[in-house]
Amino acid sequence: MLRRLPPSGPSSVPDPPVSLPVQDAAMTTPSEPFRPYPAAEPNPDFPRIEEEVQETWKRERIFAESVDFRPADAQGRSNEYVFYDGPPFANGLPHYGHLVTGFVKDLVPRYQTMRGHKVQRRFGWDCHGLPAELQSEKELGVSGRHDILAYGIDKFNEHCKVSVLRFTHEWEYYVTRQGRWVDFQNDYKTMDLSFMESVMWAFKQLWDKGLVYEGYRVVPYSWAVQSPLSNFETRLDNSYRERQDPALTVKFRLDPRDGDPGPVDMLAWTTTPWTLPSNLALAVGPEIDYALVRLGDSHLILAEAALGKYAKELEGHEVVRTLKGAELAGRTYQPLFPFFADKAKEGAFRVLAADFVATGDGVGIVHMAPGFGEDDLNTCVANDIPVVVPVDVAGKFTSEVPPYEGVNVIEANPQVIKDLKARGVVLRHETIVHNYPHCWRTDTPLIYKAVNSWYVEVSRFKDRMVELNKQINWIPGHVKDGLFGNWLENARDWNISRNRFWGAPIPVWKSDDPRYPRLDVYGSLEEIERDFGVKPADLHRPGIDQLVRPNPDDPTGKSMMRRVEDVLDCWFESGSMPFAQLHYPFENKARFEQNFPADFIVEYVAQTRGWFYTLMVLSTALFDSIPFKNVICHGVVLDEHKQKLSKRLRNYPDPQEVLNTQGADALRWYLVSSPLMVGGDLAMPKDARGIAQALRQGVLPLWNAYSFFTLYANIDGIRGRMRTESAETASTRDQAGVLDRYILAKTRELVEGLAERLDAYDLPGAYALVPGYYDALNNWYIRLCRPRFWRGAEGDAQDKRNAYDTLYTCLVTVAKALAPLLPHVTERIHAALTGEKSVHLADWPDVSALPSDHTLVAEMDLVREICAAGLSIRESKKLRTRLPLREVTIIHPDAGFLDPYLGLIKQELNVKGSTLTTDIAKAGTRQLAVNAAIVGPKVGPAMKAVMAASKQGQWTDRGDGTVEVAGQILGPGEFDIRIQTREGLSAARFAAGKGVVVLDTQVDAELEKEGWARDFVRAVQQTRKDAGFQVTDRIRIAATVPAEVAEALAAHAETVKRETLAVELAVNDGGLTGACTQVDLSGTSIQLAITKA
RNA sequence: GGGCGCGUAGCUCAGGGGUUAGAGCACUCGCCUGAUAAGCGAGAGGUCGGUGGUUCGAUUCCACCCGCGCCCA
């Protein structure tokens, strides 16, 4: 009698009362009518099952319950596991990348829920930004800033608002169909008033901390659409085209200095002569060699390397001396044009040393117009030289340069050149052909132009970000110091303003009269109401721009406070998501503080520069905290040729079709167990064969085990029960008990392994544990225990009960442990077995109820290896398994531990007898296998001799557990003894050569007969199956067979009848009726007919 | 040009200073089966990208090179 313990631990499923021993075959008590299990289809349609499961989830509101029933607090501490959903931009259909992220966004929270945590999952929508605007421009047929202003910002933004949500239904379909649980009802949108107010609060916080400033930035600019373009736009395929431009080499007269041989000119080369009126500096490379040359009466300076290029212009020159650029730095020169001559007082017209200067093009001296070049601007700002931008929004010169006022800059080139030539400062005027970026909408050349922008001064706290980053667990680990760490180290100030329309407004109001400067920054609706008398119901343009008030600092009362026109970079909003989704700090103050930072987020690896980064910037600046503790950055899904997935090329399987043919669980298995999860790319074949394989490998075996259980349980009228006897006492009294304990212990190891992998966020590692378990369950436990399940009423009822309960316990436990990995199929199986509402409401399996016995698991796994070795001998000797053999001999240094398993091995190898021995001489000779990893470091250079001697068998056993080889004594653990099997022996090694299996391959007449009998049984079974008989049907057999087979059947008639549920076996007495077939019986042809009895 | 990742069987990928480098798929051959042929096993298939170096020993560590991807400039 087994000791039964009450369910232990908080997560045990309550068991029905156990009544032992079970007496009747039906195993139900009269008071408790048998409830059959739902029939498990043998050829399940998984997509259909998934849809049914999803229907149940929806109907029963399981997701909401799975969140709600977990307490928010446990023992005074937060019990929440905080997950942030990175908002996707819904202005397009989801693709595999989104599905991958979605699976992980589902898997980890499901697991943490089972671990007892409350895991809120709110869906977020990213609504603002340039993609939304471009989409609307296309749909509305307007192009660029000019058109939009003419069309009306109000109407334009209204269109954006609708357009960005166009695909939300498709998103919801895919997200739901993939089995991802996320709350769409209680979602957040970055365009919600509450979200935008929190963003405004964040801006004000940064402003108050002095981390926001206004400054210039040079951007590609299209005068045709009167707007800067993003890098994204300039990189479109067709934006670069060939163009002819003038190239001018001009002379700048240095201010005289002692030691000059006379007036000296520095040369500079430019392809944009129109920028020369805005020249404020020259740049030289500090390490570059420059030549001071005399040419007639004048002196010129240019890079030594450029002398050859100007051979014609410099004909007859003489090099006076060479000097490093560093020696030129600091010298001043005469402005080329008079327009900004007064800037000399502010430090302009100096020679600056700059590392970006090269000598490849031009003369090694760069003319700098900080308003029109990025390097120019950065260098000038670093040297405190002011910026001038005498070009208006339409690309025309302003009144600051009167001779060119109103002229388009490119059209002004000839005029500028003419004026300079007239003054004799042009050394060379040439024409070059180069690739130049063009506006993709109007095909006009772009210019680079400084525009006013708002910045977050990231450079001031980037060291703190680097410091904080150390606390984050990055998956894969190299991202922490690699991609992300480097990005942080090189962080530059963040331009957060966009000169656009559809976005959160920059909450800054400025005086429109520079004589009465004033600047107000707002951090809440209330503050706006205080100053403007209205509380906005919408913060979008143009409404927000209409809030104008007199400048309180202007005694004349004429100047007005007007909002700066820009909107915020939409990345500022995604970075604000942790607090803005909660409308913090206006609401949910405590809730936010409890839920920050997040425990977990996941996105693809490029978000190191996107969302991961903006979260980090804002959480560091606002809260001096990391924004998330654990992060998975997954790789990119590509096609099998590593090309990007492209709608146009159709180089990927249709996701909807995959979901509808293979199913979401198979797709989840395929994607999440892939190298994507360690940051690698996934090359996905178009034919989706990998997904079919995932189904076969990951889903079907579980279903088959479940299907087996329900088939026989329903026949037997048995309901499975959880085996709850304590881990220590689970029965090992016989072979069946050993198998039970083995598979239960194996199950425990699986659950523990899964938890360990999932806790480490090693998702592929978790999936990788599963197939080995399936193999042990299906192809070892169930296969060997099959007779226990179909044993009739005359058999051992307790043994039968144990088999059912063991399998039931495994299936229920595994369904739970795999629930995060395969949410649908586990739900169906769990529901069918337990009748409980949802596996996702269950706790993670409590393995303390299962035996912990690694020794048994290891031994049994070795037994499986022995049997595989034995069967491989049969195969090589062409001895079919059904043919019994006399004897198996197993040789192993610790052979004794195999004794309890001999019955199992004999049965599996179909042999009559067995011998266990440690005597290696029976099968061959002993071979020394040195454990090089241990001995190598110990003996060092002597290793070579040790290895050579051991290979040649030159070693001696000292008889005390040590060996001597090449003069070295090796102790336990430093070597293994392996068996070199003798030639001609029917043997196979196992345990890495430590053991050997030998089969007696002599076949006598008796064995032959028994083999035929078994072949015959097999033939009958196949015929039964082909004829569609039930496994319980009784039959009559008639057969016509050769004489020797008839003898065999006569000798084993009772066995044959019992095995085939035959009430009659008629051999060679004529009159074959019913399903008559010709069957091949191991090379002999027979006639067989069976009928239902 | 710089950074990060990668290069292992026909394909997709593990692995890792140690004798004989693994898995799945595909291929060939075979096997069990009163759940599962979408099962199980065996075989064949590899100068572990190249060249040098460190080491008793390198596919693994180091350097350089070649090739691929991503990012930055």
Short mmCIF file of N, CA and C in Angstrom, two decimals, chain A residues 426-556:
data_model
loop_
_atom_site.label_atom_id
_atom_site.label_comp_id
_atom_site.label_asym_id
_atom_site.label_seq_id
_atom_site.Cartn_x
_atom_site.Cartn_y
_atom_site.Cartn_z
N VAL A 426 39.72 84.64 -57.63
CA VAL A 426 39.46 83.27 -58.07
C VAL A 426 40.71 82.70 -58.72
N LEU A 427 41.22 81.62 -58.16
CA LEU A 427 42.39 81.00 -58.76
C LEU A 427 41.98 80.09 -59.91
N ARG A 428 40.88 79.35 -59.70
CA ARG A 428 40.41 78.45 -60.75
C ARG A 428 38.90 78.34 -60.69
N HIS A 429 38.29 78.30 -61.86
CA HIS A 429 36.84 78.07 -61.99
C HIS A 429 36.67 76.86 -62.90
N GLU A 430 36.10 75.80 -62.36
CA GLU A 430 35.94 74.59 -63.16
C GLU A 430 34.52 74.08 -63.00
N THR A 431 34.22 73.03 -63.73
CA THR A 431 32.88 72.42 -63.63
C THR A 431 33.06 70.95 -63.26
N ILE A 432 32.31 70.50 -62.29
CA ILE A 432 32.41 69.09 -61.93
C ILE A 432 31.05 68.42 -62.06
N VAL A 433 31.11 67.11 -62.27
CA VAL A 433 29.88 66.32 -62.30
C VAL A 433 29.90 65.41 -61.07
N HIS A 434 28.90 65.48 -60.25
CA HIS A 434 28.87 64.64 -59.06
C HIS A 434 27.44 64.21 -58.74
N ASN A 435 27.35 63.21 -57.85
CA ASN A 435 26.03 62.79 -57.40
C ASN A 435 25.56 63.73 -56.31
N TYR A 436 24.39 64.21 -56.47
CA TYR A 436 23.91 65.21 -55.54
C TYR A 436 22.48 64.87 -55.13
N PRO A 437 22.16 65.02 -53.86
CA PRO A 437 20.79 64.65 -53.44
C PRO A 437 19.74 65.62 -53.98
N HIS A 438 18.64 65.04 -54.34
CA HIS A 438 17.51 65.83 -54.84
C HIS A 438 16.27 65.54 -54.02
N CYS A 439 15.38 66.48 -54.02
CA CYS A 439 14.11 66.29 -53.33
C CYS A 439 13.30 65.25 -54.08
N TRP A 440 12.91 64.21 -53.38
CA TRP A 440 12.25 63.09 -54.07
C TRP A 440 10.84 63.44 -54.54
N ARG A 441 10.33 64.54 -54.04
CA ARG A 441 8.98 64.89 -54.47
C ARG A 441 8.97 65.86 -55.64
N THR A 442 9.99 66.75 -55.67
CA THR A 442 9.97 67.79 -56.70
C THR A 442 11.15 67.69 -57.64
N ASP A 443 12.11 66.81 -57.30
CA ASP A 443 13.28 66.61 -58.14
C ASP A 443 14.17 67.85 -58.23
N THR A 444 14.03 68.76 -57.30
CA THR A 444 14.93 69.91 -57.28
C THR A 444 16.10 69.58 -56.36
N PRO A 445 17.29 70.17 -56.62
CA PRO A 445 18.42 69.87 -55.74
C PRO A 445 18.15 70.34 -54.31
N LEU A 446 18.62 69.54 -53.38
CA LEU A 446 18.50 69.95 -51.98
C LEU A 446 19.66 70.87 -51.62
N ILE A 447 19.46 71.67 -50.63
CA ILE A 447 20.60 72.39 -50.06
C ILE A 447 20.71 71.97 -48.60
N TYR A 448 21.85 72.21 -48.01
CA TYR A 448 21.99 72.00 -46.58
C TYR A 448 21.88 73.34 -45.90
N LYS A 449 21.09 73.40 -44.86
CA LYS A 449 20.76 74.68 -44.28
C LYS A 449 20.51 74.48 -42.79
N ALA A 450 21.02 75.45 -42.02
CA ALA A 450 20.78 75.37 -40.57
C ALA A 450 19.36 75.80 -40.27
N VAL A 451 18.67 74.99 -39.51
CA VAL A 451 17.33 75.39 -39.07
C VAL A 451 17.34 75.37 -37.55
N ASN A 452 16.45 76.14 -37.01
CA ASN A 452 16.31 76.23 -35.59
C ASN A 452 15.70 74.94 -35.06
N SER A 453 16.29 74.35 -34.05
CA SER A 453 15.74 73.12 -33.51
C SER A 453 15.85 73.14 -31.99
N TRP A 454 15.05 72.26 -31.39
CA TRP A 454 15.09 72.11 -29.94
C TRP A 454 15.81 70.81 -29.61
N TYR A 455 16.66 70.90 -28.61
CA TYR A 455 17.50 69.77 -28.27
C TYR A 455 17.35 69.34 -26.82
N VAL A 456 17.49 68.04 -26.60
CA VAL A 456 17.73 67.55 -25.24
C VAL A 456 19.24 67.39 -25.11
N GLU A 457 19.80 67.96 -24.06
CA GLU A 457 21.24 67.97 -23.93
C GLU A 457 21.73 66.63 -23.37
N VAL A 458 21.62 65.61 -24.21
CA VAL A 458 21.96 64.25 -23.80
C VAL A 458 23.44 64.16 -23.39
N SER A 459 24.26 64.94 -24.06
CA SER A 459 25.70 64.85 -23.78
C SER A 459 26.00 65.14 -22.31
N ARG A 460 25.09 65.87 -21.66
CA ARG A 460 25.37 66.22 -20.27
C ARG A 460 25.16 65.06 -19.31
N PHE A 461 24.31 64.12 -19.68
CA PHE A 461 24.07 63.01 -18.74
C PHE A 461 24.33 61.64 -19.37
N LYS A 462 25.05 61.65 -20.47
CA LYS A 462 25.29 60.35 -21.10
C LYS A 462 26.15 59.44 -20.22
N ASP A 463 27.06 60.04 -19.45
CA ASP A 463 27.87 59.21 -18.56
C ASP A 463 26.99 58.48 -17.55
N ARG A 464 25.97 59.17 -17.10
CA ARG A 464 25.04 58.55 -16.17
C ARG A 464 24.27 57.41 -16.84
N MET A 465 23.94 57.60 -18.09
CA MET A 465 23.25 56.53 -18.82
C MET A 465 24.16 55.31 -18.94
N VAL A 466 25.41 55.55 -19.25
CA VAL A 466 26.37 54.46 -19.36
C VAL A 466 26.46 53.71 -18.03
N GLU A 467 26.47 54.49 -16.95
CA GLU A 467 26.52 53.91 -15.61
C GLU A 467 25.27 53.07 -15.32
N LEU A 468 24.11 53.67 -15.59
CA LEU A 468 22.84 52.98 -15.32
C LEU A 468 22.71 51.72 -16.18
N ASN A 469 23.21 51.79 -17.38
CA ASN A 469 23.09 50.66 -18.31
C ASN A 469 23.65 49.37 -17.72
N LYS A 470 24.60 49.52 -16.81
CA LYS A 470 25.20 48.33 -16.20
C LYS A 470 24.16 47.49 -15.45
N GLN A 471 23.07 48.14 -15.03
CA GLN A 471 22.05 47.41 -14.26
C GLN A 471 21.10 46.62 -15.15
N ILE A 472 21.17 46.82 -16.44
CA ILE A 472 20.17 46.20 -17.32
C ILE A 472 20.68 44.84 -17.81
N ASN A 473 19.77 43.87 -17.81
CA ASN A 473 20.08 42.55 -18.33
C ASN A 473 19.71 42.50 -19.81
N TRP A 474 20.71 42.50 -20.65
CA TRP A 474 20.47 42.50 -22.10
C TRP A 474 20.56 41.08 -22.65
N ILE A 475 19.59 40.74 -23.48
CA ILE A 475 19.59 39.46 -24.19
C ILE A 475 19.59 39.79 -25.68
N PRO A 476 20.61 39.46 -26.44
CA PRO A 476 21.84 38.79 -26.03
C PRO A 476 22.79 39.76 -25.31
N GLY A 477 23.69 39.19 -24.54
CA GLY A 477 24.53 39.99 -23.66
C GLY A 477 25.42 41.00 -24.36
N HIS A 478 25.83 40.68 -25.59
CA HIS A 478 26.80 41.57 -26.21
C HIS A 478 26.23 42.93 -26.57
N VAL A 479 24.91 43.04 -26.60
CA VAL A 479 24.30 44.32 -26.96
C VAL A 479 24.59 45.37 -25.89
N LYS A 480 24.69 44.92 -24.64
CA LYS A 480 24.86 45.84 -23.53
C LYS A 480 26.08 46.76 -23.73
N ASP A 481 27.24 46.16 -23.97
CA ASP A 481 28.43 46.96 -24.18
C ASP A 481 28.71 47.22 -25.65
N GLY A 482 28.07 46.44 -26.51
CA GLY A 482 28.29 46.60 -27.94
C GLY A 482 27.37 47.65 -28.52
N LEU A 483 26.40 47.16 -29.25
CA LEU A 483 25.51 48.06 -29.98
C LEU A 483 24.96 49.18 -29.10
N PHE A 484 24.41 48.81 -27.94
CA PHE A 484 23.76 49.83 -27.12
C PHE A 484 24.79 50.65 -26.34
N GLY A 485 25.75 49.96 -25.74
CA GLY A 485 26.77 50.66 -24.95
C GLY A 485 27.53 51.68 -25.79
N ASN A 486 27.94 51.28 -26.98
CA ASN A 486 28.65 52.20 -27.85
C ASN A 486 27.78 53.38 -28.26
N TRP A 487 26.54 53.07 -28.49
CA TRP A 487 25.61 54.13 -28.88
C TRP A 487 25.50 55.16 -27.76
N LEU A 488 25.44 54.68 -26.52
CA LEU A 488 25.35 55.60 -25.38
C LEU A 488 26.64 56.41 -25.26
N GLU A 489 27.78 55.73 -25.40
CA GLU A 489 29.07 56.43 -25.27
C GLU A 489 29.16 57.59 -26.25
N ASN A 490 28.60 57.38 -27.43
CA ASN A 490 28.72 58.40 -28.46
C ASN A 490 27.46 59.25 -28.60
N ALA A 491 26.65 59.23 -27.56
CA ALA A 491 25.37 59.93 -27.64
C ALA A 491 25.59 61.41 -27.88
N ARG A 492 24.84 61.93 -28.81
CA ARG A 492 24.88 63.37 -29.07
C ARG A 492 23.56 63.97 -28.63
N ASP A 493 23.55 65.29 -28.58
CA ASP A 493 22.31 65.94 -28.18
C ASP A 493 21.20 65.56 -29.15
N TRP A 494 20.02 65.46 -28.62
CA TRP A 494 18.90 64.87 -29.36
C TRP A 494 18.00 65.98 -29.88
N ASN A 495 17.91 66.04 -31.17
CA ASN A 495 17.01 67.02 -31.78
C ASN A 495 15.58 66.52 -31.67
N ILE A 496 14.82 67.17 -30.83
CA ILE A 496 13.46 66.66 -30.56
C ILE A 496 12.39 67.46 -31.27
N SER A 497 12.76 68.42 -32.11
CA SER A 497 11.71 69.19 -32.79
C SER A 497 11.62 68.81 -34.25
N ARG A 498 10.43 68.89 -34.76
CA ARG A 498 10.20 68.62 -36.18
C ARG A 498 9.36 69.76 -36.70
N ASN A 499 9.76 70.27 -37.83
CA ASN A 499 9.08 71.40 -38.42
C ASN A 499 7.86 70.91 -39.19
N ARG A 500 6.98 70.20 -38.46
CA ARG A 500 5.88 69.53 -39.13
C ARG A 500 4.55 69.86 -38.43
N PHE A 501 3.57 68.99 -38.68
CA PHE A 501 2.21 69.36 -38.28
C PHE A 501 1.54 68.37 -37.34
N TRP A 502 1.72 67.09 -37.61
CA TRP A 502 0.96 66.07 -36.88
C TRP A 502 1.85 65.49 -35.78
N GLY A 503 1.73 66.09 -34.60
CA GLY A 503 2.54 65.62 -33.49
C GLY A 503 2.19 66.39 -32.24
N ALA A 504 2.85 66.01 -31.16
CA ALA A 504 2.66 66.75 -29.91
C ALA A 504 3.36 68.09 -30.03
N PRO A 505 2.68 69.16 -29.68
CA PRO A 505 3.30 70.48 -29.86
C PRO A 505 4.45 70.68 -28.88
N ILE A 506 5.46 71.41 -29.33
CA ILE A 506 6.48 71.85 -28.37
C ILE A 506 5.82 72.92 -27.51
N PRO A 507 5.78 72.72 -26.20
CA PRO A 507 4.96 73.60 -25.36
C PRO A 507 5.71 74.88 -24.97
N VAL A 508 6.20 75.57 -25.98
CA VAL A 508 6.98 76.78 -25.72
C VAL A 508 6.33 77.94 -26.45
N TRP A 509 6.10 79.02 -25.72
CA TRP A 509 5.57 80.25 -26.32
C TRP A 509 6.64 81.33 -26.23
N LYS A 510 6.85 82.04 -27.34
CA LYS A 510 7.89 83.08 -27.37
C LYS A 510 7.29 84.43 -27.76
N SER A 511 7.94 85.45 -27.29
CA SER A 511 7.54 86.80 -27.70
C SER A 511 7.86 86.99 -29.17
N ASP A 512 6.96 87.64 -29.89
CA ASP A 512 7.22 87.83 -31.31
C ASP A 512 8.01 89.11 -31.59
N ASP A 513 8.47 89.77 -30.53
CA ASP A 513 9.28 90.97 -30.74
C ASP A 513 10.58 90.83 -29.95
N PRO A 514 11.72 90.73 -30.68
CA PRO A 514 13.01 90.50 -30.00
C PRO A 514 13.36 91.62 -29.01
N ARG A 515 12.72 92.76 -29.15
CA ARG A 515 13.04 93.84 -28.20
C ARG A 515 12.47 93.55 -26.82
N TYR A 516 11.45 92.75 -26.77
CA TYR A 516 10.84 92.38 -25.48
C TYR A 516 10.85 90.85 -25.35
N PRO A 517 12.04 90.29 -25.19
CA PRO A 517 12.12 88.82 -25.20
C PRO A 517 11.41 88.20 -24.00
N ARG A 518 10.78 87.10 -24.24
CA ARG A 518 10.17 86.33 -23.16
C ARG A 518 9.90 84.92 -23.69
N LEU A 519 10.01 83.98 -22.81
CA LEU A 519 9.81 82.60 -23.24
C LEU A 519 9.08 81.86 -22.12
N ASP A 520 7.96 81.25 -22.44
CA ASP A 520 7.19 80.49 -21.45
C ASP A 520 7.13 79.03 -21.87
N VAL A 521 7.38 78.14 -20.90
CA VAL A 521 7.26 76.72 -21.16
C VAL A 521 6.14 76.17 -20.28
N TYR A 522 5.27 75.37 -20.88
CA TYR A 522 4.12 74.85 -20.13
C TYR A 522 4.24 73.35 -19.90
N GLY A 523 3.80 72.93 -18.74
CA GLY A 523 3.92 71.52 -18.38
C GLY A 523 2.60 70.87 -18.04
N SER A 524 1.49 71.59 -18.25
CA SER A 524 0.20 70.97 -17.98
C SER A 524 -0.90 71.79 -18.64
N LEU A 525 -2.04 71.20 -18.78
CA LEU A 525 -3.20 71.92 -19.32
C LEU A 525 -3.60 73.06 -18.38
N GLU A 526 -3.44 72.77 -17.11
CA GLU A 526 -3.82 73.77 -16.11
C GLU A 526 -2.97 75.03 -16.25
N GLU A 527 -1.68 74.85 -16.47
CA GLU A 527 -0.81 76.02 -16.64
C GLU A 527 -1.21 76.82 -17.87
N ILE A 528 -1.60 76.11 -18.90
CA ILE A 528 -2.06 76.81 -20.11
C ILE A 528 -3.32 77.58 -19.81
N GLU A 529 -4.22 76.94 -19.10
CA GLU A 529 -5.48 77.60 -18.75
C GLU A 529 -5.23 78.86 -17.93
N ARG A 530 -4.26 78.76 -17.01
CA ARG A 530 -3.95 79.89 -16.15
C ARG A 530 -3.56 81.11 -16.99
N ASP A 531 -2.76 80.90 -18.03
CA ASP A 531 -2.26 82.02 -18.81
C ASP A 531 -3.16 82.42 -19.97
N PHE A 532 -3.89 81.46 -20.51
CA PHE A 532 -4.66 81.77 -21.72
C PHE A 532 -6.17 81.77 -21.47
N GLY A 533 -6.56 81.34 -20.28
CA GLY A 533 -7.97 81.40 -19.94
C GLY A 533 -8.80 80.26 -20.52
N VAL A 534 -8.18 79.39 -21.25
CA VAL A 534 -8.94 78.23 -21.75
C VAL A 534 -8.13 76.97 -21.49
N LYS A 535 -8.85 75.90 -21.21
CA LYS A 535 -8.20 74.62 -21.05
C LYS A 535 -8.39 73.85 -22.35
N PRO A 536 -7.31 73.60 -23.08
CA PRO A 536 -7.49 72.97 -24.39
C PRO A 536 -8.07 71.56 -24.27
N ALA A 537 -8.96 71.24 -25.18
CA ALA A 537 -9.50 69.88 -25.22
C ALA A 537 -8.69 69.04 -26.19
N ASP A 538 -7.81 69.68 -26.91
CA ASP A 538 -6.97 68.98 -27.89
C ASP A 538 -5.69 69.79 -28.02
N LEU A 539 -4.58 69.09 -27.94
CA LEU A 539 -3.30 69.81 -27.98
C LEU A 539 -2.71 69.89 -29.39
N HIS A 540 -3.43 69.35 -30.36
CA HIS A 540 -2.85 69.34 -31.71
C HIS A 540 -2.91 70.70 -32.35
N ARG A 541 -2.03 70.86 -33.36
CA ARG A 541 -2.14 72.02 -34.21
C ARG A 541 -3.40 71.86 -35.06
N PRO A 542 -4.02 72.90 -35.55
CA PRO A 542 -3.61 74.27 -35.36
C PRO A 542 -4.21 74.91 -34.11
N GLY A 543 -5.12 74.16 -33.42
CA GLY A 543 -5.80 74.76 -32.28
C GLY A 543 -4.82 75.33 -31.27
N ILE A 544 -3.80 74.59 -30.96
CA ILE A 544 -2.87 75.01 -29.93
C ILE A 544 -2.14 76.29 -30.34
N ASP A 545 -1.94 76.47 -31.67
CA ASP A 545 -1.23 77.67 -32.15
C ASP A 545 -2.08 78.92 -32.00
N GLN A 546 -3.39 78.69 -31.85
CA GLN A 546 -4.28 79.85 -31.76
C GLN A 546 -4.30 80.45 -30.37
N LEU A 547 -3.64 79.76 -29.43
CA LEU A 547 -3.53 80.33 -28.09
C LEU A 547 -2.41 81.38 -28.11
N VAL A 548 -2.83 82.64 -28.13
CA VAL A 548 -1.88 83.76 -28.22
C VAL A 548 -2.28 84.75 -27.14
N ARG A 549 -1.29 85.36 -26.51
CA ARG A 549 -1.63 86.36 -25.49
C ARG A 549 -0.60 87.47 -25.53
N PRO A 550 -0.95 88.62 -25.02
CA PRO A 550 0.01 89.72 -25.00
C PRO A 550 1.21 89.36 -24.14
N ASN A 551 2.36 89.86 -24.55
CA ASN A 551 3.60 89.62 -23.83
C ASN A 551 3.61 90.43 -22.54
N PRO A 552 3.58 89.78 -21.39
CA PRO A 552 3.50 90.54 -20.11
C PRO A 552 4.74 91.40 -19.90
N ASP A 553 5.83 91.09 -20.57
CA ASP A 553 7.06 91.85 -20.37
C ASP A 553 7.16 93.05 -21.31
N ASP A 554 6.13 93.28 -22.09
CA ASP A 554 6.17 94.38 -23.06
C ASP A 554 5.25 95.49 -22.61
N PRO A 555 5.82 96.59 -22.12
CA PRO A 555 4.97 97.69 -21.62
C PRO A 555 4.12 98.30 -22.72
N THR A 556 4.54 98.19 -23.98
CA THR A 556 3.74 98.80 -25.04
C THR A 556 2.49 97.97 -25.31
#
